Tab-separated table of C-alpha atoms (C1' of nucleotides) in Angstrom:
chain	number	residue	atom	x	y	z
L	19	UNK	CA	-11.931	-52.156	4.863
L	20	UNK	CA	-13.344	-49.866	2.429
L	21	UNK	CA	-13.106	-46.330	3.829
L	22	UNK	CA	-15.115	-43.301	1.927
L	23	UNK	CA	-12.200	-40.703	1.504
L	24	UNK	CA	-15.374	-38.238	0.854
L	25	UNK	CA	-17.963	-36.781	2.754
L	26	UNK	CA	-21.117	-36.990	1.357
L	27	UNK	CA	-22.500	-34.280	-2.019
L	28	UNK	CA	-20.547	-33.140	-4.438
L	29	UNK	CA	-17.115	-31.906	-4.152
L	30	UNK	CA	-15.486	-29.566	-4.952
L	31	UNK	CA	-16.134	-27.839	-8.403
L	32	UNK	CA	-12.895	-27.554	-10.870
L	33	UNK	CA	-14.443	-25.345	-13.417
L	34	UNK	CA	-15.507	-22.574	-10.596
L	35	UNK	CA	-11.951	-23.226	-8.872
L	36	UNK	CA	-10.200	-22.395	-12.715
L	37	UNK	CA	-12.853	-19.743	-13.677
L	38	UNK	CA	-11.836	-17.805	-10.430
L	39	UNK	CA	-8.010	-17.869	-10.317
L	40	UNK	CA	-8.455	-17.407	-14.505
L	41	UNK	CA	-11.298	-13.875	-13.296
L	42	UNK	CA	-8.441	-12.593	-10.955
L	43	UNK	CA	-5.647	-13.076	-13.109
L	44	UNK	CA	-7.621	-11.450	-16.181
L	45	UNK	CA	-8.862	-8.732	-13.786
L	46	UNK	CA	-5.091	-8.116	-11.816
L	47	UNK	CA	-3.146	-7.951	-14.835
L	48	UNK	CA	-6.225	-4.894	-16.259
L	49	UNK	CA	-7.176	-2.973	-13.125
L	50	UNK	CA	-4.400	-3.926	-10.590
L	51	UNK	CA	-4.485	-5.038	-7.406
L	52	UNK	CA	-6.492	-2.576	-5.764
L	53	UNK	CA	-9.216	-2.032	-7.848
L	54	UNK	CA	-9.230	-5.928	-7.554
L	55	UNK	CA	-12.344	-6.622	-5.849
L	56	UNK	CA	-13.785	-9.757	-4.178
L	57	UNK	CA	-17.288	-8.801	-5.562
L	58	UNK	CA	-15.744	-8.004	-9.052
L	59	UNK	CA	-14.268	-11.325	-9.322
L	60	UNK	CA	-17.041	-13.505	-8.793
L	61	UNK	CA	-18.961	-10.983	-11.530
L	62	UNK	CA	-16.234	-12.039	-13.668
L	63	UNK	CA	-16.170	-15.472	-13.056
L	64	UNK	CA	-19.930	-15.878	-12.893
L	65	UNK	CA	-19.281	-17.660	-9.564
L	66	UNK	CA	-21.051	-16.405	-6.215
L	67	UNK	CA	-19.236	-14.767	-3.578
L	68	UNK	CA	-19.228	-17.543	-1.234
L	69	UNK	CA	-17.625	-20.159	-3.205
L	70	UNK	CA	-14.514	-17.817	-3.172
L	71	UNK	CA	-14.676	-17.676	0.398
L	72	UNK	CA	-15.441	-21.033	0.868
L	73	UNK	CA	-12.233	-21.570	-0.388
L	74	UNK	CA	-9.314	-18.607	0.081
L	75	UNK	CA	-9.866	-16.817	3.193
L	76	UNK	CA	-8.931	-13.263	1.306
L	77	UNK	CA	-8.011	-12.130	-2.158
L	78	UNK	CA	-3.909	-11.967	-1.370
L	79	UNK	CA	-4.623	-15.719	-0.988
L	80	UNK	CA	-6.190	-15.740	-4.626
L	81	UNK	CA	-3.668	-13.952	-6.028
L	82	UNK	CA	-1.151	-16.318	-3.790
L	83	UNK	CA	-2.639	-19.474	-6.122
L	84	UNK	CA	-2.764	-17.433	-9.179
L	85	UNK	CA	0.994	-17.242	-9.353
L	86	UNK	CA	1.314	-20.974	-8.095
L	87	UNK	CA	-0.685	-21.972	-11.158
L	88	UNK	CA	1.726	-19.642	-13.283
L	89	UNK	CA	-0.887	-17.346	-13.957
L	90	UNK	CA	1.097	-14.278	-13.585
L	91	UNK	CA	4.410	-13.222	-14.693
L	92	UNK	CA	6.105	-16.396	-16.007
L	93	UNK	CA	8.278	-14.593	-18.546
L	94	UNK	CA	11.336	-12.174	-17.207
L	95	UNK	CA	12.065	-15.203	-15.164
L	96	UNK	CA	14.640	-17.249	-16.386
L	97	UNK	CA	18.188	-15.432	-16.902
L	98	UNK	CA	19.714	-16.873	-20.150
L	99	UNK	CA	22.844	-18.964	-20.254
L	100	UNK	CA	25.136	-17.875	-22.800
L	101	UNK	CA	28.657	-18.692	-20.538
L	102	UNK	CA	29.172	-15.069	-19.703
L	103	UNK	CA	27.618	-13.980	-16.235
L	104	UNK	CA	28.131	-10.452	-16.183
L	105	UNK	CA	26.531	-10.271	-20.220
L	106	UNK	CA	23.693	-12.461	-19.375
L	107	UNK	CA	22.371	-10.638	-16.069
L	108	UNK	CA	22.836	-7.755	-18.023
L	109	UNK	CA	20.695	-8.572	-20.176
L	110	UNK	CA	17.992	-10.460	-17.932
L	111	UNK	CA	17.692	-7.134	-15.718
L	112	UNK	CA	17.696	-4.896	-19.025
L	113	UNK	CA	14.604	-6.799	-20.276
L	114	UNK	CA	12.600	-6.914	-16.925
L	115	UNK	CA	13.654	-3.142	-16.441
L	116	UNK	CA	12.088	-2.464	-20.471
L	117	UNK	CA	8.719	-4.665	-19.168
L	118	UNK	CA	8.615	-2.190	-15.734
L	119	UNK	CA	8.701	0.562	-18.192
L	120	UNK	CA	5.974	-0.995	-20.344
L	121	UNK	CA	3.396	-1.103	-17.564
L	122	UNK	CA	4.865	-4.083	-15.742
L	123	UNK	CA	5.828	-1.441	-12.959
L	124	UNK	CA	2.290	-1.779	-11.173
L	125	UNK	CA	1.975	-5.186	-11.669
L	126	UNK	CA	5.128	-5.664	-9.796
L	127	UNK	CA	3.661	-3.021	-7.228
L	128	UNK	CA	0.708	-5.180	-6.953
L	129	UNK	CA	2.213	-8.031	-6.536
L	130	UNK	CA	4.036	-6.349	-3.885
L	131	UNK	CA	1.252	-5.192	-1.871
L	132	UNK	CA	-0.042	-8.605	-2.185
L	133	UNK	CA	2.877	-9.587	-0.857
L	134	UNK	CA	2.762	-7.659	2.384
L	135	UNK	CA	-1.264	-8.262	3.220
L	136	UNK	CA	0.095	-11.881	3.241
L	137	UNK	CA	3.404	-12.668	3.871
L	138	UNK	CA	3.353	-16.305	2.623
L	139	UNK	CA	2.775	-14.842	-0.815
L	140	UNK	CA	6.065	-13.361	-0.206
L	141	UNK	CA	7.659	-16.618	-0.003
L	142	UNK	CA	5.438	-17.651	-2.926
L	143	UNK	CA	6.506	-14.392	-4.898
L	144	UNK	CA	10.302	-15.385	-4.088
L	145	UNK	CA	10.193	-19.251	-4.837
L	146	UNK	CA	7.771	-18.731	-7.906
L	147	UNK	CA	9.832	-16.029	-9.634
L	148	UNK	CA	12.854	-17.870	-9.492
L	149	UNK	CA	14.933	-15.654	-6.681
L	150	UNK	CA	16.233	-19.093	-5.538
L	151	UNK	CA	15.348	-21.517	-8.511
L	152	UNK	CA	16.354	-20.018	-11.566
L	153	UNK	CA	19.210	-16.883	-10.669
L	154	UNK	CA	20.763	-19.450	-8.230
L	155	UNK	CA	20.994	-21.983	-10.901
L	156	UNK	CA	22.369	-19.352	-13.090
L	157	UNK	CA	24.943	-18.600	-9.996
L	158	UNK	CA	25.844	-21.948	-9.443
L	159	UNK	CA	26.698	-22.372	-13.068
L	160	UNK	CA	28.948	-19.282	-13.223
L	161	UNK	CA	30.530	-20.928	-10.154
L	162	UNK	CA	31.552	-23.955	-12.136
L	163	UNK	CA	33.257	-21.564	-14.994
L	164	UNK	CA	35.035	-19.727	-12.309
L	165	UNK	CA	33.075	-16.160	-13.122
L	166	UNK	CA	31.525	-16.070	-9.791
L	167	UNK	CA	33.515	-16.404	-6.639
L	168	UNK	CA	32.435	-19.421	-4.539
L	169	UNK	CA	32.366	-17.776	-0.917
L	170	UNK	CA	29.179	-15.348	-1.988
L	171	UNK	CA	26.504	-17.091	-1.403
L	172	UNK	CA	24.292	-17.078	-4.291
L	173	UNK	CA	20.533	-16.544	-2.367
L	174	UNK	CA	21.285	-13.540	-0.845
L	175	UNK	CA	23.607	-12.394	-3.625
L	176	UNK	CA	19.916	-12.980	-5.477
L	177	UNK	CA	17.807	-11.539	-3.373
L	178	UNK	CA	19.698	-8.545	-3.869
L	179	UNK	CA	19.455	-8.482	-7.138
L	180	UNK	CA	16.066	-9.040	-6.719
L	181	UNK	CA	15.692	-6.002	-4.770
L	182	UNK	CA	16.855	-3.412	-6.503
L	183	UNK	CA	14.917	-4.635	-9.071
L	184	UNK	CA	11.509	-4.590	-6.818
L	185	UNK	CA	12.713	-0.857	-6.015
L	186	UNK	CA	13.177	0.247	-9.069
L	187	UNK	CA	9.628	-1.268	-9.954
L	188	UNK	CA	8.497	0.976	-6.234
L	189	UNK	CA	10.033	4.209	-7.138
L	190	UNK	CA	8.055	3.984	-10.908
L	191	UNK	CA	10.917	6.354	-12.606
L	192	UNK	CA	11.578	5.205	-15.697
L	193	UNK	CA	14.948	3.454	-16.105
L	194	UNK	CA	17.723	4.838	-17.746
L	195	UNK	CA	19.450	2.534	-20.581
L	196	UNK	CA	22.249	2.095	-18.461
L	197	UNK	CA	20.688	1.648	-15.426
L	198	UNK	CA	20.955	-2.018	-15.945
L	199	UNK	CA	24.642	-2.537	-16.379
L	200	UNK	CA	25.573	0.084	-13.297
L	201	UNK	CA	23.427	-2.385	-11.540
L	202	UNK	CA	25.114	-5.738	-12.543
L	203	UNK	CA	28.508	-3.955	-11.943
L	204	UNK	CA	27.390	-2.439	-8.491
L	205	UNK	CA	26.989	-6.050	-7.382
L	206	UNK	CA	29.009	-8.064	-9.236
L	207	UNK	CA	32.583	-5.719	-8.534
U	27	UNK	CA	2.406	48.685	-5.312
U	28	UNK	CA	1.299	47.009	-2.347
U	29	UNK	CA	0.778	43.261	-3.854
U	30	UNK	CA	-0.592	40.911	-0.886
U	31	UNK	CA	1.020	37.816	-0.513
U	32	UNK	CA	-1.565	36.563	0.962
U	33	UNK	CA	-5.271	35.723	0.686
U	34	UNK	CA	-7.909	37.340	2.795
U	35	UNK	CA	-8.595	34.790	5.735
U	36	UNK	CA	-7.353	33.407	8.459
U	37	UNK	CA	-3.766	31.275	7.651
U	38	UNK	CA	-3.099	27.648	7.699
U	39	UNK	CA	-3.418	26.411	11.361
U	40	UNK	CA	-0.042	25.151	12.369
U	41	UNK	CA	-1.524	22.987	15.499
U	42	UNK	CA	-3.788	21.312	13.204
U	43	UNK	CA	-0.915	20.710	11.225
U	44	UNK	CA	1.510	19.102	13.711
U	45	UNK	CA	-1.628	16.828	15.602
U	46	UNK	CA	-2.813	15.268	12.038
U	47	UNK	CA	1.171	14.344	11.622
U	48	UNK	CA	1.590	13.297	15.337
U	49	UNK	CA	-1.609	11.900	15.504
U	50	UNK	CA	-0.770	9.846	12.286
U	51	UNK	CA	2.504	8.523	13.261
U	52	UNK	CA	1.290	7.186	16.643
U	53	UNK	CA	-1.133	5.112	15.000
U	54	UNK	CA	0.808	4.102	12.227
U	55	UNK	CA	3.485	2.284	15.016
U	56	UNK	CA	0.331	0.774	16.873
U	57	UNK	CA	-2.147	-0.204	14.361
U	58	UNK	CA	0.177	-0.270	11.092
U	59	UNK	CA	-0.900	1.345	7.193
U	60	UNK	CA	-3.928	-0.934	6.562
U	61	UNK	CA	-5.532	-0.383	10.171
U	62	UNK	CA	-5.119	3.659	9.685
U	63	UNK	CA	-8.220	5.299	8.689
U	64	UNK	CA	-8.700	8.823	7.477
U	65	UNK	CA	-11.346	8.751	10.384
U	66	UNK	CA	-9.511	7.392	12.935
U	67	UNK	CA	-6.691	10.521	12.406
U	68	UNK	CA	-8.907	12.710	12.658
U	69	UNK	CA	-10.568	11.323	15.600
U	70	UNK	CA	-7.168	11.226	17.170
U	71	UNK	CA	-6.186	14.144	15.753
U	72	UNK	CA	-9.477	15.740	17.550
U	73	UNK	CA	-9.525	17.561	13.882
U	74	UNK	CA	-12.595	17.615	11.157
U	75	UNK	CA	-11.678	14.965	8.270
U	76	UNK	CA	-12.226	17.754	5.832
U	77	UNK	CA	-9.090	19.786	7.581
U	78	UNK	CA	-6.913	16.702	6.592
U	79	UNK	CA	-8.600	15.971	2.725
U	80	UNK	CA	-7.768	19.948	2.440
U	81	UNK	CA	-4.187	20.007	2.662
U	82	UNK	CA	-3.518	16.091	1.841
U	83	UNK	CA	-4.774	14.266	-0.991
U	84	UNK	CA	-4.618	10.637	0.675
U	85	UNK	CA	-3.634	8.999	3.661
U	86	UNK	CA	-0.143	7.446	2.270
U	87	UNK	CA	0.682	11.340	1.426
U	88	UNK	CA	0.166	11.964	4.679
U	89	UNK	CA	2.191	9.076	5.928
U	90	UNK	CA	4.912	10.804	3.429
U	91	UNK	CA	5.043	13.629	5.106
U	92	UNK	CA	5.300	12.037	8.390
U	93	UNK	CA	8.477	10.323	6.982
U	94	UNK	CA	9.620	14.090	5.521
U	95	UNK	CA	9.368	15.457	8.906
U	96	UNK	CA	11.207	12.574	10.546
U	97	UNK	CA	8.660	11.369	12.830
U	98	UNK	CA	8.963	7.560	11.399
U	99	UNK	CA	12.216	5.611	11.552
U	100	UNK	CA	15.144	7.734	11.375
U	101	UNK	CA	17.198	4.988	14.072
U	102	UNK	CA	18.503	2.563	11.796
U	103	UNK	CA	19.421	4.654	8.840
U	104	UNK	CA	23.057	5.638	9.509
U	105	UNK	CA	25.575	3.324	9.070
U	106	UNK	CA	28.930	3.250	11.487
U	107	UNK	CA	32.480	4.395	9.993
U	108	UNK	CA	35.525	2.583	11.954
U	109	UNK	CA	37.394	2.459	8.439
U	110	UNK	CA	36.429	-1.057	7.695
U	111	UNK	CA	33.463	-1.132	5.151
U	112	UNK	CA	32.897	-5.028	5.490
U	113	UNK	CA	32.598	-4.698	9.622
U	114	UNK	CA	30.411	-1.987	8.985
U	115	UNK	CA	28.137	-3.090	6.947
U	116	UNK	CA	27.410	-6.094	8.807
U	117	UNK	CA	26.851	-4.748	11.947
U	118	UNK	CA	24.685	-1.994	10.272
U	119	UNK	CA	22.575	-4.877	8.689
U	120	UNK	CA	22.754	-6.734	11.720
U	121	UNK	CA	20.899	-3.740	13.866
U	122	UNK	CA	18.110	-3.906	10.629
U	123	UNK	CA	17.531	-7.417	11.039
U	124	UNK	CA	17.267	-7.190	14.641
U	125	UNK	CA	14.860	-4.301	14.523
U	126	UNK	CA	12.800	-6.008	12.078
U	127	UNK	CA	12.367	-9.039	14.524
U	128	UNK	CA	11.645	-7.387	16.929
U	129	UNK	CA	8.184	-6.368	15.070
U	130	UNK	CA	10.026	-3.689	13.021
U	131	UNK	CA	9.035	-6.012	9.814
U	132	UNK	CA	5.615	-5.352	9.686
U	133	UNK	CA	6.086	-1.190	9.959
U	134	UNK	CA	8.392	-1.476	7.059
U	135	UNK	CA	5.909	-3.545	5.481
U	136	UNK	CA	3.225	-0.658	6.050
U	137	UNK	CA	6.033	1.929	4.806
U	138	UNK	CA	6.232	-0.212	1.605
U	139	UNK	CA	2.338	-0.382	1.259
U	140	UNK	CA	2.377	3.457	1.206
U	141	UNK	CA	5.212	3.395	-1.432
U	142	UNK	CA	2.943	1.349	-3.346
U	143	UNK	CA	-0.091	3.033	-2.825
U	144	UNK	CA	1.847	6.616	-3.728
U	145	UNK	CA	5.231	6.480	-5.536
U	146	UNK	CA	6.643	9.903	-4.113
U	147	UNK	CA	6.686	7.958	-1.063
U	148	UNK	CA	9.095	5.270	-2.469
U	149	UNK	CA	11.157	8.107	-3.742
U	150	UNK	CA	11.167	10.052	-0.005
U	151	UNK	CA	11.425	6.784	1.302
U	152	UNK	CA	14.904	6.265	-0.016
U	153	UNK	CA	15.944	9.796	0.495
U	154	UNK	CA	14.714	9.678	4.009
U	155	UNK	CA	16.056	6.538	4.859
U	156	UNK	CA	19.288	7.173	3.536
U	157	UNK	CA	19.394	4.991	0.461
U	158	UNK	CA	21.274	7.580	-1.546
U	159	UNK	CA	22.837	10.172	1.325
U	160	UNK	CA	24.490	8.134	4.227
U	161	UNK	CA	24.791	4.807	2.802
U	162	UNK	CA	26.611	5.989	-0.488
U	163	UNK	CA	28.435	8.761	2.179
U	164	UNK	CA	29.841	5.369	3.654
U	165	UNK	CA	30.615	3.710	0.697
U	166	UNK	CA	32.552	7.081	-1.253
U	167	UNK	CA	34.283	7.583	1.770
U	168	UNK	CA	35.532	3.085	1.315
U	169	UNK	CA	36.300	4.052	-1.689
U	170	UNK	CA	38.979	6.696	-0.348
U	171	UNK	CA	40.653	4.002	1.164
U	172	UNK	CA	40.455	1.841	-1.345
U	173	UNK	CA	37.715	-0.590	0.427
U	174	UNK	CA	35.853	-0.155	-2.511
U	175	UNK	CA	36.324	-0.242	-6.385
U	176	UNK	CA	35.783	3.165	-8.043
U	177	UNK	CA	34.194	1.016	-10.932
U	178	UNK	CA	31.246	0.153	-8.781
U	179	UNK	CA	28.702	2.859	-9.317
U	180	UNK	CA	27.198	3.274	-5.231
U	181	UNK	CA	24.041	4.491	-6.118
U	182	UNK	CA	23.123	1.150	-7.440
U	183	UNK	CA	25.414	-0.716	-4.604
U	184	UNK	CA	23.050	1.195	-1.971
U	185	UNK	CA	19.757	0.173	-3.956
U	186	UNK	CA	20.796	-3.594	-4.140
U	187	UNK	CA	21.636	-3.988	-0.271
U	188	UNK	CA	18.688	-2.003	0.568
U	189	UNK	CA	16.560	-3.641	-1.692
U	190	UNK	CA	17.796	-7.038	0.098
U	191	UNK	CA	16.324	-5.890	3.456
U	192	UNK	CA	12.940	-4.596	2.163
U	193	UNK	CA	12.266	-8.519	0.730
U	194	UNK	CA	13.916	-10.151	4.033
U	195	UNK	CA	10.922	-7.982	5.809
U	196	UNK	CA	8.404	-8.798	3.540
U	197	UNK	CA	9.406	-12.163	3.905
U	198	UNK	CA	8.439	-11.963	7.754
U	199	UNK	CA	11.069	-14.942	8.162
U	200	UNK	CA	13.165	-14.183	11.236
U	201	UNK	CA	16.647	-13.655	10.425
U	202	UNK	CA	19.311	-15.855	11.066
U	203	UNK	CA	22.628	-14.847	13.365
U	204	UNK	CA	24.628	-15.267	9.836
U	205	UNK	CA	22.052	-13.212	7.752
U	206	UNK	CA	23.833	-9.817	7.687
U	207	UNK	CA	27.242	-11.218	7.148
U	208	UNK	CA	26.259	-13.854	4.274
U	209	UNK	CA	24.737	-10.775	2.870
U	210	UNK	CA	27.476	-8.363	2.580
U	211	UNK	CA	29.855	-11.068	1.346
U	212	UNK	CA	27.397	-11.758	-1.249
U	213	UNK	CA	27.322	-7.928	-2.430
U	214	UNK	CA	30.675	-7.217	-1.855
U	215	UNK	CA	32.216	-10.372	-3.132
C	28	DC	C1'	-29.307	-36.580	2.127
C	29	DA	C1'	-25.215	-33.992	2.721
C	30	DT	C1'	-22.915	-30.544	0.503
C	31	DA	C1'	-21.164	-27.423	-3.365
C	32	DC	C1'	-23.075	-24.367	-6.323
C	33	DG	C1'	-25.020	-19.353	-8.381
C	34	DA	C1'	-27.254	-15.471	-6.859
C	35	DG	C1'	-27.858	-11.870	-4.072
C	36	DA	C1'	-29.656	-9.549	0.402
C	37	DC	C1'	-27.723	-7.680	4.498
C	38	DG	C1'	-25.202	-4.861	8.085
C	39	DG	C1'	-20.884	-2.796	8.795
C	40	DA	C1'	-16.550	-0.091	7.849
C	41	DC	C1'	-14.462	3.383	5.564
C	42	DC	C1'	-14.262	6.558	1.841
C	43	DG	C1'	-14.510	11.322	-0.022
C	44	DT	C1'	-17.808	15.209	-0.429
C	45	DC	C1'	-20.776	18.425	1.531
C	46	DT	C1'	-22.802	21.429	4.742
C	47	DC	C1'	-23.317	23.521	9.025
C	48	DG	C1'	-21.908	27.288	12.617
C	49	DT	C1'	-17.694	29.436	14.581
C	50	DC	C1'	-13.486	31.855	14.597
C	51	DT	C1'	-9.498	34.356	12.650
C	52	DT	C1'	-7.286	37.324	9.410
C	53	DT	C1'	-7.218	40.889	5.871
C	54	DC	C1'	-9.454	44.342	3.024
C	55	DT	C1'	-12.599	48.321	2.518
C	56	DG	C1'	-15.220	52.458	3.633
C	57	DT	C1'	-15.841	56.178	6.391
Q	29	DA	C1'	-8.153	55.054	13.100
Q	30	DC	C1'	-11.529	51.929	13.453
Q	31	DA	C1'	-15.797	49.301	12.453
Q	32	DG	C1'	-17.489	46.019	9.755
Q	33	DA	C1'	-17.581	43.162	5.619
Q	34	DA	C1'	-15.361	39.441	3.017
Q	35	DA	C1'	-12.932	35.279	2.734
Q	36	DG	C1'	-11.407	31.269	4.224
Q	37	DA	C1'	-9.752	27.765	7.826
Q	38	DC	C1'	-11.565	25.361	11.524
Q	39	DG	C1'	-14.308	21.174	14.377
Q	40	DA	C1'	-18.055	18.351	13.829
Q	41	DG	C1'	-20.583	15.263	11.561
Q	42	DA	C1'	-24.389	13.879	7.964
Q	43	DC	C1'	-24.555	11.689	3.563
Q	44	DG	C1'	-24.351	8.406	-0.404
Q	45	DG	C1'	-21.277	5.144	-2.310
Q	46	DT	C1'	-18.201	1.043	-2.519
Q	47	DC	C1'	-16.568	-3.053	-0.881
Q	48	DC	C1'	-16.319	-6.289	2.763
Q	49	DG	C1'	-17.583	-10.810	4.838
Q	50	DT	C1'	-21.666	-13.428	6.404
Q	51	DC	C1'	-25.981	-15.343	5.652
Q	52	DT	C1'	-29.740	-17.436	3.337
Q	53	DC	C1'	-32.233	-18.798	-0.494
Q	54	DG	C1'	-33.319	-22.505	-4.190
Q	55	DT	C1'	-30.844	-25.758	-7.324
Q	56	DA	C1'	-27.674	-29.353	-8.708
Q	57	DT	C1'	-24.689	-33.194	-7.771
Q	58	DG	C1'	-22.652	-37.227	-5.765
DNA sequence: CATACGAGACGGACCGTCTCGTCTTTCTGT
DNA sequence: ACAGAAAGACGAGACGGTCCGTCTCGTATG
């Protein structure tokens, strides 16, 4: 029984789908989030207005598939491994804290904001950026070695981290060299 | 030498003052930050928008202020002292999580949006809320009983555990029972 | 022939500025 | 001392501008 698993006419068009998320990430990373306009995307991405709505029903959901496609961000995700915990998130938060510094401060903030006009990019924000993926790992592994006590539980121990670091990005002051290792020894103990 | 202190004209009017701010904080806990409008103060206000663009340069500065003269929040922000820092930190957190179930999420969401949208508000924000004054007054005074390690600067401690409840509201997940108490075992180890 | 596409017109919401006429406070001249 | 002028805050709202989200074209594609 062969069933059609399309309608009829064309579907729906890659290149415009790429050429949008690749106009908003271009655009979000220059102007920020709130200069980022639906109008000024499909400018940029030579598309018409409609075939963005035809497809996200507002531009926190663009943004939303921007960071699923990996888009944004990427790096300052992945604390390294070296054995020591307390060195190595050290030096993960000390190199995100230099990139807020650099600029990355209203990116985060725009993220942010993203996050709250649609909560589900929250989630996104959380899974994509490795809150439970890649600091857990890093947890779990310092677990195993015996450097992190296995009665804290690692996801909210991470969100914490995570936290701090999002306020830090919120309150826009720039961070003091040692700001990094008062904050892995205020959590850590 | 008779210097004037002040300029010819009438003063500052001090009703117009308190109805913006009233005005501003009633519809900030009905509509939330993204459904206020400049207009719609100033409608409720019964004031001329031009009497609110002359003494505040944008609505989240006037949200600020709102914050500054306690009109937003202000439950919430004190944590108990019964001499046991664990116990009192989770029941603190456990009030938070309940308030932000109970639709408290998406005003801290708005409060975050006006962070965003003006720093200084991040800044007041954690001042107001208690970030730095009663939460670290809680944790110096575990500290005199030994609850809590002198090595563990509480500045940071505050901004991490804090910083853990702003993303559990942007998440918009509802909390579970255990939330508050996986949390402070996480932080305090 | 159904449907996605680029392009853009359209009404609506809100912004931030401005311009009224009115009222209140302080300075100046007699 | 006292009238009036000067200055500025006030409520109200008109105004152009930007962006929104919907819609309607004609074209292209499956």
């Amino acid at each position: 029984m062969q069933v059609s698993e399309h309608r009829r006419g064309p579907v729906r068009s890659e290149a415009a789908r790429v050429a949008i998320l690749e106009a908003t990430a271009r655009l979000f990373e220059t102007r920020g989030y709130d200069q980022l306009t639906m109008e000024g995307i499909a400018a940029e991405a030579h598309v018409g207005k409609q075939t963005i709505y035809r497809w996200w029903p507002s531009k926190s959901a663009v943004v939303a598939d921007c960071m699923v496609e990996g888009l944004l961000l990427r790096e300052y995700m992945s604390p390294p491994d070296t054995g020591d915990l307390r060195a190595d998130l050290t030096v993960w938060i000390g190199g995100i804290l230099n990139f807020l510094d650099g600029g990355g401060a209203s990116l985060v903030r725009s993220l942010v904001a993203a996050a709250i006009d649609r909560p589900s990019i929250g989630e996104r924000l959380g899974e994509a950026l490795g809150i439970n993926h890649l600091l857990n790992a890093r947890l779990e592994s310092a677990v195993d070695v015996g450097q992190f006590s296995p009665t804290r539980p690692t996801q909210p121990f991470s969100r914490a981290l995570v936290g701090a670091i999002v306020l830090l990005a919120l309150a826009g002051e720039p961070a003091e060299p040692e700001t990094a290792a008062q904050l892995v020894d205020a959590v850590l103990g």
